[in-house]
CSV table of C-alpha atoms and ligand atoms in Angstrom, one decimal:
chain,number,residue,atom,x,y,z
A,1102,UNK,CA,-5.6,-13.4,-30.1
A,1103,UNK,CA,-4.4,-9.8,-30.5
A,1104,UNK,CA,-0.7,-9.1,-30.5
A,1105,UNK,CA,-1.0,-7.1,-27.3
A,1106,UNK,CA,-2.7,-9.9,-25.5
A,1107,UNK,CA,-0.1,-12.3,-26.7
A,1108,UNK,CA,2.7,-10.0,-25.5
A,1109,UNK,CA,1.1,-9.7,-22.1
A,1110,UNK,CA,0.5,-13.4,-21.8
A,1111,UNK,CA,4.2,-13.9,-22.5
A,1112,UNK,CA,5.2,-11.3,-20.0
A,1113,UNK,CA,2.9,-12.8,-17.4
A,1114,UNK,CA,4.4,-16.2,-17.9
A,1115,UNK,CA,7.9,-14.9,-17.3
A,1116,UNK,CA,6.7,-13.0,-14.2
A,1117,UNK,CA,5.1,-16.2,-12.8
A,1118,UNK,CA,8.4,-17.9,-13.3
A,1119,UNK,CA,10.0,-15.2,-11.2
A,1120,UNK,CA,12.1,-13.5,-13.8
A,1121,UNK,CA,13.3,-10.2,-12.4
A,1122,UNK,CA,13.4,-8.2,-15.6
A,1123,UNK,CA,9.8,-9.2,-16.4
A,1124,UNK,CA,8.8,-8.3,-12.9
A,1125,UNK,CA,10.2,-4.8,-13.3
A,1126,UNK,CA,8.6,-4.4,-16.7
A,1127,UNK,CA,5.2,-5.6,-15.4
A,1128,UNK,CA,5.3,-3.1,-12.5
A,1129,UNK,CA,6.2,-0.3,-14.9
A,1130,UNK,CA,3.2,-1.1,-17.1
A,1131,UNK,CA,1.0,-1.0,-14.1
A,1132,UNK,CA,2.5,2.1,-12.5
A,1133,UNK,CA,2.2,4.1,-15.7
A,1134,UNK,CA,-1.1,2.8,-16.8
A,1135,UNK,CA,0.4,1.6,-20.1
A,1136,UNK,CA,-1.5,-0.4,-22.7
A,1137,UNK,CA,-1.9,-4.0,-21.8
A,1138,UNK,CA,-2.2,-3.3,-18.1
A,1139,UNK,CA,-5.7,-4.9,-17.9
A,1140,UNK,CA,-4.7,-8.0,-19.8
A,1141,UNK,CA,-1.6,-8.3,-17.6
A,1142,UNK,CA,-3.6,-8.0,-14.3
A,1143,UNK,CA,-6.2,-10.5,-15.6
A,1144,UNK,CA,-3.5,-13.0,-16.3
A,1145,UNK,CA,-1.6,-12.5,-13.1
A,1146,UNK,CA,-4.5,-12.2,-10.6
A,1147,UNK,CA,-5.3,-15.9,-10.4
A,1148,UNK,CA,-1.7,-16.5,-9.5
A,1149,UNK,CA,-1.7,-14.0,-6.7
A,1150,UNK,CA,-3.0,-14.4,-3.2
A,1151,UNK,CA,-0.3,-16.7,-1.7
A,1152,UNK,CA,2.0,-14.0,-0.3
A,1153,UNK,CA,1.7,-12.5,3.1
A,1154,UNK,CA,1.2,-8.8,2.6
A,1155,UNK,CA,2.8,-6.7,5.3
A,1156,UNK,CA,2.3,-3.0,5.6
A,1157,UNK,CA,5.0,-1.0,7.4
A,1158,UNK,CA,3.6,2.5,8.1
A,1159,UNK,CA,4.5,5.4,10.2
A,1160,UNK,CA,5.5,9.1,10.3
A,1161,UNK,CA,8.7,10.2,8.4
A,1162,UNK,CA,12.0,9.2,9.9
A,1163,UNK,CA,10.9,6.8,12.6
A,1164,UNK,CA,12.9,3.9,11.1
A,1165,UNK,CA,10.6,2.2,8.7
A,1166,UNK,CA,13.2,1.4,6.1
A,1167,UNK,CA,15.7,0.2,8.6
A,1168,UNK,CA,13.0,-2.1,10.1
A,1169,UNK,CA,11.9,-3.2,6.6
A,1170,UNK,CA,15.5,-4.1,5.8
A,1171,UNK,CA,15.8,-6.1,9.0
A,1172,UNK,CA,12.6,-8.0,8.5
A,1173,UNK,CA,13.4,-8.7,4.8
A,1174,UNK,CA,16.9,-10.0,5.6
A,1175,UNK,CA,15.5,-12.2,8.4
A,1176,UNK,CA,12.9,-13.7,6.0
A,1177,UNK,CA,15.4,-14.1,3.3
A,1178,UNK,CA,17.7,-16.0,5.6
A,1179,UNK,CA,15.0,-18.5,6.2
A,1180,UNK,CA,14.7,-19.0,2.4
A,1181,UNK,CA,11.6,-17.0,2.0
A,1182,UNK,CA,11.4,-14.8,-1.2
A,1183,UNK,CA,10.7,-11.2,-0.3
A,1184,UNK,CA,9.3,-8.4,-2.5
A,1185,UNK,CA,9.3,-4.8,-1.2
A,1186,UNK,CA,7.2,-1.9,-2.5
A,1187,UNK,CA,8.7,1.3,-1.1
A,1188,UNK,CA,6.2,4.0,-1.7
A,1189,UNK,CA,8.2,7.2,-1.2
A,1190,UNK,CA,10.5,9.2,-3.4
A,1191,UNK,CA,12.9,10.1,-0.6
A,1192,UNK,CA,13.3,6.6,0.8
A,1193,UNK,CA,16.8,5.1,1.1
A,1194,UNK,CA,15.6,2.6,-1.5
A,1195,UNK,CA,15.7,5.3,-4.0
A,1196,UNK,CA,18.8,6.9,-2.7
A,1197,UNK,CA,17.4,9.8,-0.8
A,1198,UNK,CA,19.1,8.9,2.4
A,1199,UNK,CA,22.5,9.1,4.1
A,1200,UNK,CA,25.3,7.1,2.7
A,1201,UNK,CA,25.3,4.6,5.5
A,1202,UNK,CA,21.7,3.8,4.9
A,1203,UNK,CA,22.3,3.4,1.2
A,1204,UNK,CA,25.1,0.9,1.8
A,1205,UNK,CA,22.9,-1.2,4.0
A,1206,UNK,CA,20.1,-1.1,1.4
A,1207,UNK,CA,22.6,-2.1,-1.3
A,1208,UNK,CA,23.3,-5.3,0.7
A,1209,UNK,CA,19.6,-6.0,0.3
A,1210,UNK,CA,19.7,-5.2,-3.4
A,1211,UNK,CA,22.4,-7.8,-3.7
A,1212,UNK,CA,20.3,-10.4,-2.0
A,1213,UNK,CA,18.9,-12.6,-4.8
A,1214,UNK,CA,15.9,-13.5,-2.6
A,1215,UNK,CA,14.8,-9.9,-2.3
A,1216,UNK,CA,13.2,-7.7,-5.0
A,1217,UNK,CA,12.8,-4.0,-4.2
A,1218,UNK,CA,10.7,-1.6,-6.1
A,1219,UNK,CA,10.2,2.0,-5.2
A,1220,UNK,CA,7.2,4.1,-6.3
A,1221,UNK,CA,7.1,7.8,-6.2
A,1222,UNK,CA,4.2,9.6,-4.6
A,1223,UNK,CA,3.9,11.9,-7.5
A,1224,UNK,CA,1.3,9.7,-9.0
A,1225,UNK,CA,-2.2,10.9,-9.7
A,1226,UNK,CA,-4.7,11.3,-6.9
A,1227,UNK,CA,-5.9,8.1,-5.3
A,1228,UNK,CA,-4.0,6.2,-8.1
A,1229,UNK,CA,-1.0,5.6,-6.0
A,1230,UNK,CA,-2.7,3.2,-3.6
A,1231,UNK,CA,-4.1,1.2,-6.5
A,1232,UNK,CA,-0.8,1.1,-8.3
A,1233,UNK,CA,1.1,0.0,-5.2
A,1234,UNK,CA,-1.4,-2.7,-4.5
A,1235,UNK,CA,-1.2,-3.9,-8.1
A,1236,UNK,CA,2.6,-3.9,-7.9
A,1237,UNK,CA,2.1,-6.1,-4.9
A,1238,UNK,CA,-0.1,-8.5,-7.0
A,1239,UNK,CA,2.7,-8.8,-9.5
A,1240,UNK,CA,5.2,-9.7,-6.8
A,1241,UNK,CA,2.8,-12.1,-5.3
A,1242,UNK,CA,2.1,-13.8,-8.6
A,1243,UNK,CA,5.8,-14.1,-9.2
A,1244,UNK,CA,6.0,-16.4,-6.1
A,1245,UNK,CA,7.2,-14.1,-3.4
A,1246,UNK,CA,6.3,-15.5,0.0
A,1247,UNK,CA,6.2,-12.1,1.6
A,1248,UNK,CA,5.4,-8.7,0.1
A,1249,UNK,CA,6.3,-5.7,2.3
A,1250,UNK,CA,4.8,-2.2,1.6
A,1251,UNK,CA,6.7,0.7,3.2
A,1252,UNK,CA,4.7,3.9,3.1
A,1253,UNK,CA,5.7,7.3,4.6
A,1254,UNK,CA,3.2,9.4,6.5
A,1255,UNK,CA,-0.2,8.8,7.9
A,1256,UNK,CA,-2.4,10.3,5.1
A,1257,UNK,CA,-5.3,8.9,3.2
A,1258,UNK,CA,-3.3,7.2,0.5
A,1259,UNK,CA,-1.1,5.5,3.1
A,1260,UNK,CA,-4.2,4.3,4.9
A,1261,UNK,CA,-5.6,2.9,1.6
A,1262,UNK,CA,-2.4,1.0,1.0
A,1263,UNK,CA,-2.4,-0.3,4.6
A,1264,UNK,CA,-6.0,-1.5,4.1
A,1265,UNK,CA,-4.9,-3.7,1.3
A,1266,UNK,CA,-2.4,-5.5,3.5
A,1267,UNK,CA,-2.9,-8.6,5.7
A,1268,UNK,CA,-0.8,-7.4,8.6
A,1269,UNK,CA,-0.2,-3.7,9.4
A,1270,UNK,CA,2.7,-2.7,11.5
A,1271,UNK,CA,2.6,0.9,12.7
A,1272,UNK,CA,6.0,2.2,13.6
A,1273,UNK,CA,6.4,5.2,16.0
A,1274,UNK,CA,9.3,6.9,17.7
A,1275,UNK,CA,9.3,7.6,21.4
A,1276,UNK,CA,9.7,11.3,21.1
A,1277,UNK,CA,7.4,12.0,18.3
A,1278,UNK,CA,4.0,12.2,19.9
A,1279,UNK,CA,2.8,11.1,16.5
A,1280,UNK,CA,0.6,8.5,18.1
A,1281,UNK,CA,-2.1,11.0,18.5
A,1282,UNK,CA,-1.9,12.1,14.9
A,1283,UNK,CA,-1.9,8.5,13.8
A,1284,UNK,CA,-5.0,7.8,15.9
A,1285,UNK,CA,-6.8,10.7,14.3
A,1286,UNK,CA,-5.9,9.6,10.9
A,1287,UNK,CA,-7.5,6.2,11.4
A,1288,UNK,CA,-4.3,4.2,11.8
A,1289,UNK,CA,-5.0,3.1,15.4
A,1290,UNK,CA,-8.0,1.2,14.1
A,1291,UNK,CA,-6.2,-0.7,11.4
A,1292,UNK,CA,-2.8,-1.4,13.0
A,1293,UNK,CA,-2.3,-5.0,14.0
A,1294,UNK,CA,1.1,-4.5,15.6
A,1295,UNK,CA,2.7,-1.4,17.1
A,1296,UNK,CA,6.4,-0.9,17.3
A,1297,UNK,CA,8.0,1.9,19.2
A,1298,UNK,CA,11.3,2.1,17.4
A,1299,UNK,CA,14.4,4.0,18.5
A,1300,UNK,CA,13.8,2.6,21.9
A,1301,UNK,CA,17.4,3.3,22.6
A,1302,UNK,CA,16.2,6.8,23.2
A,1303,UNK,CA,14.5,8.2,26.2
A,1304,UNK,CA,10.7,7.9,26.6
A,1305,UNK,CA,10.1,4.6,24.9
A,1306,UNK,CA,8.5,3.0,28.0
A,1307,UNK,CA,6.2,6.0,28.3
A,1308,UNK,CA,5.3,5.9,24.6
A,1309,UNK,CA,4.4,2.2,24.9
A,1310,UNK,CA,2.2,2.9,27.9
A,1311,UNK,CA,0.4,5.7,26.1
A,1312,UNK,CA,-0.4,3.5,23.1
A,1313,UNK,CA,-1.6,0.7,25.4
A,1314,UNK,CA,-3.9,3.1,27.1
A,1315,UNK,CA,-5.5,4.1,23.9
A,1316,UNK,CA,-5.7,0.5,22.7
A,1317,UNK,CA,-7.4,-0.6,25.9
A,1318,UNK,CA,-10.4,1.6,25.0
A,1319,UNK,CA,-10.7,-0.2,21.7
A,1320,UNK,CA,-10.8,-3.7,23.2
A,1321,UNK,CA,-10.6,-5.9,20.1
A,1322,UNK,CA,-11.8,-9.4,21.1
A,1323,UNK,CA,-9.7,-11.9,19.4
A,1324,UNK,CA,-6.3,-10.4,18.6
A,1325,UNK,CA,-4.5,-8.7,21.3
A,1326,UNK,CA,-2.6,-5.9,19.6
A,1327,UNK,CA,1.0,-6.0,20.8
A,1328,UNK,CA,3.0,-2.9,21.5
A,1329,UNK,CA,6.7,-3.7,21.0
A,1330,UNK,CA,9.9,-1.8,21.5
A,1331,UNK,CA,12.5,-2.0,18.8
A,1332,UNK,CA,15.9,-0.5,17.9
A,1333,UNK,CA,16.1,-1.3,14.2
A,1334,UNK,CA,19.7,0.0,13.9
A,1335,UNK,CA,21.0,-2.7,16.3
A,1336,UNK,CA,18.4,-5.3,15.4
A,1337,UNK,CA,17.1,-5.3,19.0
A,1338,UNK,CA,13.5,-6.4,19.3
A,1339,UNK,CA,13.2,-7.3,15.7
A,1340,UNK,CA,13.0,-11.1,16.3
A,1341,UNK,CA,9.9,-10.4,18.5
A,1342,UNK,CA,8.4,-8.2,15.8
A,1343,UNK,CA,8.9,-10.9,13.2
A,1344,UNK,CA,7.4,-13.5,15.5
A,1345,UNK,CA,4.3,-11.3,16.1
A,1346,UNK,CA,3.9,-10.8,12.4
A,1347,UNK,CA,3.9,-14.5,11.9
A,1348,UNK,CA,1.5,-15.0,14.7
A,1349,UNK,CA,-0.9,-12.5,13.3
A,1350,UNK,CA,-0.8,-14.2,9.9
A,1351,UNK,CA,-1.6,-17.6,11.6
A,1352,UNK,CA,-4.4,-15.9,13.5
A,1353,UNK,CA,-5.9,-14.5,10.3
A,1354,UNK,CA,-5.8,-17.9,8.6
A,1355,UNK,CA,-7.1,-19.9,11.6
A,1356,UNK,CA,-10.1,-17.6,12.1
A,1357,UNK,CA,-11.0,-17.3,8.5
A,1358,UNK,CA,-10.4,-13.6,8.7
A,1359,UNK,CA,-7.8,-13.7,6.0
A,1360,UNK,CA,-10.4,-14.9,3.4
A,1361,UNK,CA,-12.9,-12.4,4.6
A,1362,UNK,CA,-10.4,-9.5,4.5
A,1363,UNK,CA,-9.3,-10.4,1.0
A,1364,UNK,CA,-12.8,-10.7,-0.2
A,1365,UNK,CA,-13.6,-7.2,1.1
A,1366,UNK,CA,-10.4,-5.8,-0.4
A,1367,UNK,CA,-11.4,-7.4,-3.7
A,1368,UNK,CA,-14.9,-5.9,-3.6
A,1369,UNK,CA,-13.4,-2.4,-2.8
A,1370,UNK,CA,-11.1,-2.8,-5.8
A,1371,UNK,CA,-13.9,-3.6,-8.1
A,1372,UNK,CA,-15.8,-0.6,-6.8
A,1373,UNK,CA,-12.9,1.7,-7.5
A,1374,UNK,CA,-12.5,0.3,-11.0
A,1375,UNK,CA,-16.2,0.8,-11.7
A,1376,UNK,CA,-15.9,4.4,-10.4
A,1377,UNK,CA,-13.0,5.0,-12.8
A,1378,UNK,CA,-14.8,3.4,-15.8
A,1379,UNK,CA,-18.0,5.5,-15.2
A,1380,UNK,CA,-16.1,8.7,-14.7
A,1381,UNK,CA,-14.0,8.3,-17.8
A,1382,UNK,CA,-17.1,7.3,-19.9
A,1383,UNK,CA,-18.9,10.3,-18.6
A,1384,UNK,CA,-16.2,13.0,-19.1
A,1385,UNK,CA,-16.3,13.3,-22.9
A,1386,UNK,CA,-14.9,16.4,-24.5
A,1387,UNK,CA,-18.4,17.5,-25.2
A,1388,UNK,CA,-19.4,17.3,-21.5
A,1389,UNK,CA,-16.3,19.1,-20.5
A,1390,UNK,CA,-17.3,22.0,-22.8
A,1391,UNK,CA,-20.8,21.9,-21.6
A,1392,UNK,CA,-19.6,22.2,-18.0
A,1393,UNK,CA,-17.6,25.2,-18.9
A,1394,UNK,CA,-20.6,26.8,-20.6
A,1395,UNK,CA,-22.9,26.1,-17.7
A,1396,UNK,CA,-20.4,27.6,-15.3
A,1397,UNK,CA,-19.9,30.7,-17.4
A,1398,UNK,CA,-23.6,31.3,-18.3
A,1399,UNK,CA,-24.8,31.0,-14.7
A,1400,UNK,CA,-24.3,34.1,-12.7
A,1401,UNK,CA,-22.2,33.4,-9.6
A,1402,UNK,CA,-25.1,34.1,-7.2
A,1403,UNK,CA,-27.4,31.6,-8.9
A,1404,UNK,CA,-24.8,28.9,-9.3
A,1405,UNK,CA,-25.3,25.7,-7.4
A,1406,UNK,CA,-22.9,22.8,-8.0
A,1407,UNK,CA,-25.8,20.4,-7.5
A,1408,UNK,CA,-28.0,22.0,-10.1
A,1409,UNK,CA,-25.2,22.1,-12.7
A,1410,UNK,CA,-24.2,18.5,-11.9
A,1411,UNK,CA,-27.8,17.3,-12.3
A,1412,UNK,CA,-28.2,19.1,-15.6
A,1413,UNK,CA,-25.0,17.5,-16.9
A,1414,UNK,CA,-25.8,14.0,-15.7
A,1415,UNK,CA,-29.5,14.0,-16.6
A,1416,UNK,CA,-29.3,12.2,-19.9
A,1417,UNK,CA,-26.4,10.0,-18.8
A,1418,UNK,CA,-28.3,8.7,-15.8
A,1419,UNK,CA,-31.5,8.0,-17.7
A,1420,UNK,CA,-29.9,5.5,-19.9
B,2485,GTP,N1,18.9,5.8,17.4
B,2485,GTP,C1,18.2,5.1,16.5
B,2485,GTP,N2,18.2,5.5,15.2
B,2485,GTP,C2,17.5,4.8,14.3
B,2485,GTP,C3,16.8,3.6,14.7
B,2485,GTP,N3,16.2,3.1,13.5
B,2485,GTP,C4,16.5,4.0,12.5
B,2485,GTP,N4,17.3,5.0,13.0
B,2485,GTP,C5,17.9,6.0,12.2
B,2485,GTP,O1,16.9,7.0,11.9
B,2485,GTP,C6,17.1,7.5,10.5
B,2485,GTP,C7,15.9,7.2,9.7
B,2485,GTP,O2,15.7,5.8,9.5
B,2485,GTP,P1,14.9,5.2,8.3
B,2485,GTP,O3,14.9,3.7,8.5
B,2485,GTP,O4,15.4,5.7,7.0
B,2485,GTP,O5,13.5,5.8,8.7
B,2485,GTP,P2,12.2,5.9,7.7
B,2485,GTP,O6,11.0,5.8,8.7
B,2485,GTP,O7,12.2,4.8,6.7
B,2485,GTP,O8,12.3,7.3,7.1
B,2485,GTP,P3,11.4,7.9,5.9
B,2485,GTP,O9,11.3,6.8,4.9
B,2485,GTP,O10,12.3,9.0,5.4
B,2485,GTP,O11,10.2,8.3,6.5
B,2485,GTP,C8,18.4,6.8,10.0
B,2485,GTP,O12,19.4,7.7,10.2
B,2485,GTP,C9,18.5,5.6,10.9
B,2485,GTP,O13,19.8,5.1,11.0
B,2485,GTP,C10,16.8,3.2,16.0
B,2485,GTP,O14,16.2,2.2,16.4
B,2485,GTP,N5,17.5,4.0,16.9
B,2486,MG,MG1,12.0,5.0,4.6
């Protein structure tokens, strides 16, 4: 056994026991693509799969962190261990928010049943979703009953993270009119529960109706997508939200959808690793240089990306 593998085995064992420091180290290794990452994931993966993965998505400022905090505290009070992956550099979890928020988040930090990890969006393209999902695996393997992913915005990378969750909660605010944007971005199709937060403000009823209208066109057969109203700051409607999250998880388990979803997610992950492996095997220094040469030697008017790509990959693909 190599030294590195032994070290990773040791670390994995500590993570599986639920040691916080080991957890933090493990996630750092994954986030930064450090040496030993593959060995660590291999060791932890068989231990993962027991946690309920909940995605909390939505446009900036609608109350995702406040809601996450409420949900996490409620779970923690019922003796469930909670892990949070907050994917956003400006989130209150990383100190980007107002003082009041930070104090509330600190209460959570002091809760021994809750482990919070924030990840910055400055990661490489497409890599963030993978890193966040793998951080979720580490938390899952460490025995968390629930892993919550808070993402900001409704872009592709947020969509990818949501797709790796069991239950996706889309949070909107009454005034935002973001529903339409979220719909365009593909979030309407993958959200299992809608929450119109800040329902202490005007327009919440109208927003709920609008969302219900759109959903009625989708007409999913088995799971009726609930559209709830919450006011995260006063904890209003949060019990209902937590109940629906639980119902959805039961629904997934009873119908066998959970296994199917996880199998699909696993297949997707293998595909993305294969893509990465092939791409890094292909892009040797030599080929980078050849590409430069081909681009330079072909006059602009005659240049076709396909022709050059075929020339470059010819020998590689024949193997
Ligand atoms: N009036 C009202 N304000 C709320 C409610 N929920 C959250 N807020 C406030 O809205 C602001 C943003 O809340 P956050 O929970 O940080 O929202 P977020 O969606 O996590 O924000 P980002 O992570 O920056 O996208 C804070 O000042 C909260 O106190 C609510 O239900 N009603
Ligand atoms: Mg937030």
